Short mmCIF file of C-alpha atoms and ligand atoms in Angstrom, two decimals:
data_model
loop_
_atom_site.label_atom_id
_atom_site.label_comp_id
_atom_site.label_asym_id
_atom_site.label_seq_id
_atom_site.Cartn_x
_atom_site.Cartn_y
_atom_site.Cartn_z
CA UNK I 1 0.09 0.01 0.07
CA UNK I 2 1.16 3.39 -0.93
CA UNK I 3 0.68 6.44 1.01
CA UNK I 4 0.41 10.17 0.76
CA UNK I 5 2.68 11.36 3.46
CA UNK I 6 3.38 14.79 4.84
CA UNK I 7 6.98 14.99 6.69
CA UNK I 8 7.71 17.90 8.98
CA UNK I 9 11.38 18.27 9.32
CA UNK I 10 12.07 16.19 6.13
CA UNK I 11 15.17 18.22 5.40
CA UNK I 12 16.91 17.28 8.55
CA UNK I 13 19.10 14.49 9.51
CA UNK I 14 16.64 11.63 10.54
CA UNK I 15 13.78 13.27 8.63
CA UNK I 16 15.76 13.09 5.25
CA UNK I 17 16.50 9.55 5.66
CA UNK I 18 12.79 8.51 6.37
CA UNK I 19 11.83 10.38 3.18
CA UNK I 20 14.28 8.12 1.33
CA UNK I 21 12.66 5.13 2.66
CA UNK I 22 9.07 6.36 2.04
CA UNK I 23 10.20 7.19 -1.70
CA UNK I 24 11.90 3.86 -2.19
CA UNK I 25 8.47 2.18 -1.57
CA UNK I 26 6.71 4.43 -3.87
CA UNK I 27 4.89 6.92 -1.53
CA UNK I 28 3.81 10.39 -2.35
CA UNK I 29 5.97 12.40 -0.09
CA UNK I 30 5.93 15.99 0.78
CA UNK I 31 8.37 17.83 3.08
CA UNK I 32 7.38 20.70 5.33
CA UNK I 33 10.66 22.24 6.68
CA UNK I 34 11.68 25.96 7.67
CA UNK I 35 15.28 25.09 6.68
CA UNK I 36 16.80 26.46 9.90
CA UNK I 37 18.56 23.27 10.55
CA UNK I 38 17.79 21.24 7.56
CA UNK I 39 19.04 21.37 4.06
CA UNK I 40 17.26 21.87 0.74
CA UNK I 41 19.45 19.39 -0.84
CA UNK I 42 18.91 16.80 1.94
CA UNK I 43 15.23 16.65 0.25
CA UNK I 44 15.82 13.78 -2.42
CA UNK I 45 14.23 14.36 -5.89
CA UNK I 46 10.88 12.81 -6.00
CA UNK I 47 9.66 14.43 -2.66
CA UNK I 48 8.07 17.82 -2.91
CA UNK I 49 9.50 20.56 -0.37
CA UNK I 50 7.26 23.18 1.11
CA UNK I 51 9.50 25.81 2.98
CA UNK I 52 7.43 26.76 5.90
CA UNK I 53 7.57 27.20 9.91
CA UNK I 54 5.28 25.20 11.92
CA UNK I 55 4.80 28.53 14.03
CA UNK I 56 3.16 30.03 10.91
CA UNK I 57 -0.38 28.59 11.67
CA UNK I 58 -1.71 29.66 8.14
CA UNK I 59 1.10 27.69 6.40
CA UNK I 60 0.39 24.66 8.43
CA UNK I 61 -3.48 24.71 7.68
CA UNK I 62 -2.52 25.37 4.10
CA UNK I 63 -0.38 22.37 3.75
CA UNK I 64 -2.62 20.03 5.72
CA UNK I 65 -5.51 21.34 3.50
CA UNK I 66 -3.91 20.48 0.37
CA UNK I 67 -5.56 17.14 -0.13
CA UNK I 68 -5.97 13.85 1.72
CA UNK I 69 -3.01 13.01 3.91
CA UNK I 70 -2.67 9.30 4.98
CA UNK I 71 -0.25 10.25 7.67
CA UNK I 72 1.82 12.93 9.17
CA UNK I 73 5.36 12.21 10.30
CA UNK I 74 6.53 14.78 12.74
CA UNK I 75 10.36 15.32 12.98
CA UNK I 76 10.71 19.16 13.13
CA UNK I 77 11.94 20.24 16.39
CA UNK I 78 14.72 21.56 18.45
CA UNK I 79 16.71 18.33 19.32
CA UNK I 80 19.94 19.29 21.49
CA UNK I 81 20.06 18.16 24.90
CA UNK I 82 22.84 20.40 25.90
CA UNK I 83 21.27 23.40 24.19
CA UNK I 84 18.11 22.79 25.95
CA UNK I 85 19.72 22.97 29.34
CA UNK I 86 20.68 26.62 28.56
CA UNK I 87 17.55 27.52 26.87
CA UNK I 88 14.73 25.66 28.48
CA UNK I 89 11.84 27.85 27.63
CA UNK I 90 12.86 28.07 24.12
CA UNK I 91 12.79 24.33 23.86
CA UNK I 92 9.52 23.91 25.70
CA UNK I 93 7.72 26.80 23.70
CA UNK I 94 8.92 25.78 20.33
CA UNK I 95 8.70 21.95 20.67
CA UNK I 96 5.37 21.60 22.94
CA UNK I 97 3.82 24.68 21.16
CA UNK I 98 4.48 23.61 17.58
CA UNK I 99 3.88 19.98 18.27
CA UNK I 100 0.37 20.60 20.01
CA UNK I 101 -0.70 22.84 17.31
CA UNK I 102 0.21 20.20 14.75
CA UNK I 103 -1.46 17.62 16.42
CA UNK I 104 -4.61 19.76 16.99
CA UNK I 105 -4.79 20.77 13.05
CA UNK I 106 -4.23 17.10 12.26
CA UNK I 107 -7.41 16.24 14.10
CA UNK I 108 -9.10 19.11 12.66
CA UNK I 109 -8.18 17.96 9.10
CA UNK I 110 -9.22 14.42 9.63
CA UNK I 111 -5.76 12.90 9.26
CA UNK I 112 -5.84 9.49 11.14
CA UNK I 113 -2.14 8.77 11.46
CA UNK I 114 0.71 10.45 13.06
CA UNK I 115 4.20 9.39 13.92
CA UNK I 116 6.20 11.50 16.57
CA UNK I 117 10.03 11.52 16.68
CA UNK I 118 10.54 11.03 20.56
CA UNK I 119 13.75 10.52 22.28
CA UNK I 120 15.68 8.38 24.84
CA UNK I 121 16.20 11.74 26.64
CA UNK I 122 12.84 10.97 28.31
CA UNK I 123 14.52 8.70 30.57
CA UNK I 124 17.09 10.87 32.47
CA UNK I 125 19.23 9.06 34.82
CA UNK I 126 17.66 5.59 34.17
CA UNK I 127 18.90 2.78 36.47
CA UNK I 128 21.75 0.64 34.67
CA UNK I 129 20.40 -1.65 32.20
CA UNK I 130 18.50 -1.68 28.88
CA UNK I 131 15.39 0.78 28.90
CA UNK I 132 12.00 -0.80 27.79
CA UNK I 133 8.82 1.15 26.86
CA UNK I 134 7.38 0.90 30.53
CA UNK I 135 10.32 2.49 32.05
CA UNK I 136 9.31 5.67 34.06
CA UNK I 137 9.50 8.92 32.12
CA UNK I 138 11.70 11.01 34.10
CA UNK I 139 13.36 13.67 31.66
CA UNK I 140 16.93 14.79 32.49
CA UNK I 141 16.48 17.93 30.27
CA UNK I 142 14.02 20.43 28.83
CA UNK I 143 14.41 18.72 25.46
CA UNK I 144 13.25 15.38 26.93
CA UNK I 145 10.53 17.21 28.69
CA UNK I 146 9.17 18.62 25.69
CA UNK I 147 8.71 15.41 23.94
CA UNK I 148 7.12 13.77 27.12
CA UNK I 149 4.37 16.59 26.86
CA UNK I 150 3.82 15.46 23.44
CA UNK I 151 3.38 11.81 23.92
CA UNK I 152 0.81 12.41 26.71
CA UNK I 153 -1.03 14.66 24.20
CA UNK I 154 -1.03 12.00 21.57
CA UNK I 155 -2.55 9.54 24.20
CA UNK I 156 -5.55 12.09 24.62
CA UNK I 157 -5.67 12.85 20.78
CA UNK I 158 -6.17 8.87 20.29
CA UNK I 159 -8.72 8.36 23.23
CA UNK I 160 -10.88 11.40 22.45
CA UNK I 161 -10.50 11.84 18.56
CA UNK I 162 -9.26 8.43 17.42
CA UNK I 163 -5.97 9.79 16.11
CA UNK I 164 -3.58 6.72 15.82
CA UNK I 165 -0.07 7.54 16.62
CA UNK I 166 3.47 5.85 16.56
CA UNK I 167 5.96 7.34 19.24
CA UNK I 168 9.32 6.44 18.28
CA UNK I 169 11.87 6.96 21.00
CA UNK I 170 15.31 7.34 19.30
CA UNK I 171 18.32 6.66 21.06
CA UNK I 172 21.42 7.92 19.27
CA UNK I 173 20.63 8.41 15.51
CA UNK I 174 23.96 8.03 13.65
CA UNK I 175 25.45 6.85 10.46
CA UNK I 176 24.58 8.00 6.90
CA UNK I 177 22.64 6.67 3.78
CA UNK I 178 24.43 3.52 2.66
CA UNK I 179 23.80 4.70 -0.88
CA UNK I 180 25.90 7.94 -0.01
CA UNK I 181 23.02 10.31 -1.02
CA UNK I 182 22.40 11.74 2.64
CA UNK I 183 24.32 12.29 5.79
CA UNK I 184 24.63 14.21 8.81
CA UNK I 185 25.30 18.02 8.83
CA UNK I 186 24.52 20.06 11.89
CA UNK I 187 25.78 23.67 12.11
CA UNK I 188 27.10 23.85 14.41
CA UNK I 189 27.96 20.18 14.91
CA UNK I 190 27.71 18.91 18.32
CA UNK I 191 27.13 15.35 17.74
CA UNK I 192 29.98 12.73 18.97
CA UNK I 193 30.36 10.78 15.72
CA UNK I 194 30.82 13.48 13.26
CA UNK I 195 32.99 15.35 15.60
CA UNK I 196 35.28 12.43 16.06
CA UNK I 197 35.34 11.65 12.55
CA UNK I 198 36.39 15.32 11.88
CA UNK I 199 39.16 15.24 14.49
CA UNK I 200 40.53 12.08 12.77
CA UNK I 201 40.34 13.78 9.35
CA UNK I 202 42.21 16.86 10.81
CA UNK I 203 39.37 19.00 9.93
CA UNK I 204 38.55 20.25 13.44
CA UNK I 205 40.55 20.55 16.71
CA UNK I 206 40.92 17.40 18.87
CA UNK I 207 37.50 16.03 20.02
CA UNK I 208 36.69 16.56 23.90
CA UNK I 209 35.30 13.67 25.92
CA UNK I 210 32.81 15.34 28.20
CA UNK I 211 33.28 13.56 31.69
CA UNK I 212 35.51 10.64 32.53
CA UNK I 213 34.20 10.18 36.06
CA UNK I 214 30.66 8.71 35.14
CA UNK I 215 29.63 5.43 36.91
CA UNK I 216 30.44 3.41 33.91
CA UNK I 217 32.91 1.06 33.03
CA UNK I 218 35.45 3.25 31.57
CA UNK I 219 34.30 6.52 33.19
CA UNK I 220 32.66 7.95 30.12
CA UNK I 221 28.91 8.04 28.96
CA UNK I 222 27.34 5.19 27.21
CA UNK I 223 24.99 5.56 24.51
CA UNK I 224 23.10 3.15 22.10
CA UNK I 225 23.84 4.27 18.53
CA UNK I 226 21.45 3.37 16.01
CA UNK I 227 21.91 3.61 12.12
CA UNK I 228 19.67 6.26 10.55
CA UNK I 229 18.43 4.10 7.70
CA UNK I 230 17.48 1.49 10.32
CA UNK I 231 15.49 4.12 12.24
CA UNK I 232 14.04 5.43 8.98
CA UNK I 233 12.72 1.70 8.25
CA UNK I 234 11.20 1.59 11.58
CA UNK I 235 8.78 4.58 10.76
CA UNK I 236 7.56 2.47 7.73
CA UNK I 237 6.91 -0.55 9.89
CA UNK I 238 5.32 1.45 12.73
CA UNK I 239 3.08 3.20 10.31
CA UNK I 240 1.63 -0.07 9.22
CA UNK I 241 1.14 -1.29 12.83
CA UNK I 242 -1.14 1.71 13.31
CA UNK I 243 -4.02 -0.43 11.89
CA UNK I 244 -4.03 -2.30 15.25
CA UNK I 245 -3.94 0.72 17.33
CA UNK I 246 -1.26 3.41 18.46
CA UNK I 247 2.10 2.25 19.39
CA UNK I 248 5.19 3.27 21.37
CA UNK I 249 8.64 1.77 20.67
CA UNK I 250 12.14 2.54 21.94
CA UNK I 251 14.60 2.27 19.16
CA UNK I 252 18.25 1.31 19.64
CA UNK I 253 20.58 -1.64 19.10
CA UNK I 254 20.13 -2.94 22.60
CA UNK I 255 23.89 -2.28 22.93
CA UNK I 256 25.77 0.54 24.49
CA UNK I 257 29.15 2.08 23.66
CA UNK I 258 31.06 4.58 25.59
CA UNK I 259 32.69 7.70 23.99
CA UNK I 260 36.09 6.07 24.44
CA UNK I 261 34.63 2.98 22.34
CA UNK I 262 33.22 5.39 19.69
CA UNK I 263 36.88 6.92 19.49
CA UNK I 264 38.38 3.40 19.04
CA UNK I 265 35.86 2.66 16.57
CA UNK I 266 36.59 5.74 14.45
CA UNK I 267 40.21 4.98 14.75
CA UNK I 268 39.78 1.54 13.33
CA UNK I 269 37.35 2.28 10.45
CA UNK I 270 39.39 5.40 9.45
CA UNK I 271 42.80 3.59 9.98
CA UNK I 272 44.27 6.57 11.76
CA UNK I 273 44.53 7.82 15.29
CA UNK I 274 42.00 10.28 16.75
CA UNK I 275 43.14 13.24 18.32
CA UNK I 276 41.16 13.85 21.54
CA UNK I 277 41.12 15.52 25.04
CA UNK I 278 39.15 15.60 28.07
CA UNK I 279 36.68 18.15 29.43
CA UNK I 280 34.12 18.43 32.19
CA UNK I 281 30.70 16.87 32.01
CA UNK I 282 28.20 18.46 29.75
CA UNK I 283 24.97 19.37 31.94
CA UNK I 284 22.17 17.27 31.16
CA UNK I 285 23.83 14.13 29.91
CA UNK I 286 22.93 11.02 31.67
CA UNK I 287 25.51 8.36 32.33
CA UNK I 288 23.88 5.55 30.19
CA UNK I 289 21.01 5.26 27.76
CA UNK I 290 20.70 1.70 26.25
CA UNK I 291 17.26 0.71 24.42
CA UNK I 292 15.58 -2.54 24.93
CA UNK I 293 14.10 -2.74 21.52
CA UNK I 294 12.23 -6.19 21.52
CA UNK I 295 8.94 -4.77 21.08
CA UNK I 296 9.03 -3.16 17.78
CA UNK I 297 11.02 -6.17 16.52
CA UNK I 298 8.30 -8.70 17.81
CA UNK I 299 5.30 -6.70 16.88
CA UNK I 300 6.25 -4.95 13.70
CA UNK I 301 9.21 -7.27 12.40
CA UNK I 302 11.92 -4.52 12.83
CA UNK I 303 15.33 -5.82 12.16
CA UNK I 304 18.52 -3.49 12.09
CA UNK I 305 20.75 -3.88 8.91
CA UNK I 306 23.72 -1.87 10.50
CA UNK I 307 23.84 -3.01 14.31
CA UNK I 308 27.41 -3.13 14.69
CA UNK I 309 28.81 0.29 15.69
CA UNK I 310 31.91 -0.11 13.12
CA UNK I 311 29.11 -0.53 10.42
CA UNK I 312 27.48 2.62 11.63
CA UNK I 313 30.80 4.68 11.80
CA UNK I 314 31.67 3.38 8.20
CA UNK I 315 28.63 4.83 6.62
CA UNK I 316 29.24 8.09 8.48
CA UNK I 317 32.96 8.10 7.61
CA UNK I 318 32.25 7.47 4.01
CA UNK I 319 29.71 10.50 3.69
CA UNK I 320 31.97 12.86 5.56
CA UNK I 321 34.96 12.05 3.37
CA UNK I 322 32.84 12.63 0.36
CA UNK I 323 31.26 15.81 1.75
CA UNK I 324 33.97 17.78 3.30
CA UNK I 325 31.69 20.91 3.55
CA UNK I 326 28.52 18.80 4.14
CA UNK I 327 25.51 19.74 1.98
CA UNK I 328 26.16 22.35 -0.54
CA UNK I 329 23.32 24.78 0.55
N1 UFG U 401 30.21 13.79 23.74
C1 UFG U 401 31.65 14.10 23.96
N2 UFG U 401 31.97 15.07 23.28
C2 UFG U 401 31.58 15.82 22.30
C3 UFG U 401 30.09 15.49 21.93
C4 UFG U 401 29.45 14.55 22.59
O1 UFG U 401 32.12 13.57 24.75
O2 UFG U 401 32.23 16.86 21.80
C5 UFG U 401 29.42 12.81 24.48
C6 UFG U 401 28.27 13.41 25.24
O3 UFG U 401 28.75 13.79 26.35
C7 UFG U 401 27.38 12.16 25.12
C8 UFG U 401 27.84 11.39 24.01
O4 UFG U 401 28.92 11.79 23.65
O5 UFG U 401 27.73 11.25 26.23
C9 UFG U 401 26.91 11.66 22.79
O6 UFG U 401 26.48 12.76 22.62
P1 UFG U 401 25.74 13.47 21.43
O7 UFG U 401 25.78 14.87 21.61
O8 UFG U 401 26.24 12.99 20.17
O9 UFG U 401 24.24 13.00 21.58
P2 UFG U 401 23.17 12.96 22.72
O10 UFG U 401 23.38 11.74 23.64
O11 UFG U 401 23.59 14.31 23.71
O12 UFG U 401 21.83 13.20 22.27
C10 UFG U 401 21.37 12.37 21.12
C11 UFG U 401 20.59 13.41 20.33
C12 UFG U 401 19.29 13.82 21.15
C13 UFG U 401 18.60 12.49 21.65
C14 UFG U 401 19.69 11.62 22.56
C15 UFG U 401 19.07 10.36 22.91
O13 UFG U 401 20.98 14.61 19.89
O14 UFG U 401 18.24 14.34 20.35
O15 UFG U 401 20.79 11.33 21.69
O16 UFG U 401 19.95 9.45 23.54
F1 UFG U 401 17.70 12.80 22.78
#
């Protein structure tokens, strides 16, 4: 079954890879993006791009009224844990305000399916071990809090209005399109893997390890890195599940890697040492976030293609070597 899908934030890192997956199966895709962090050339040919802002209510209504949408995939949001600790009200106002308005207008326009990009940052300082869908929601940052509010809103949107939703809680999205068309290009870049790769390539100063005194085996933070194309595939499978009702899935590889292990992986894949130094902890960073992703595997048949950290790093390395300046625009 092919669908007509509206993708907010479809010019961003995860959104653009989801658009690629939707196009590959023949869906009719429209991207709605203000290009504040996304890139025009990250929208693959085949998808339509509407440049617009979710805070522009007339623009949102115009695009939602433009025919019958089978689903809305909502990626567009501010997404940096560290930044949200410095600008809490900006994060809450933007992510919650825009998200609630979009959900409300989807209900108004009779759209039946909604997919929310949620996050592992919901879980704050979770106890050690893999985190399943029923773990307590205790955000450690305003960013995590903003997604927790939207998750709750979707519960009510289903109960009262019948809007079926898939809440996908990403752990650490990384890697790049295996066909080399898309990659990770944040400006400024704050994410670990691209910074480590650039340090290895000599394009940036040595990467700083934020904190070596965490309660983890090597003292550095542990994250569950998930390939962005595997994440994209999860959106298609979750959408199909909505015929059975709303779903919530934690999405990772059920394996954690420390910052030191990421540095070692890049050194292996790139075949060169990674210049690095050590810095204090970054506010808002939990010690460890590892997903228990059995539910989406069992219910929706999701299977990661790039589960190994070196495979994820390999695709990211290839894109950054081929695109020294990132996207052209
Ligand atoms: N880190 C460093 N040095 C750097 C950058 C990062 O040591 O220069 C460390 C961080 O402290 C953290 C780990 O590398 O421990 C990963 O940091 P990222 O900035 O790459 O990613 P985050 O874990 O902060 O956040 C990402 C997404 C969020 C999402 C979260 C879920 O950006 O949107 O994963 O786990 F909520």
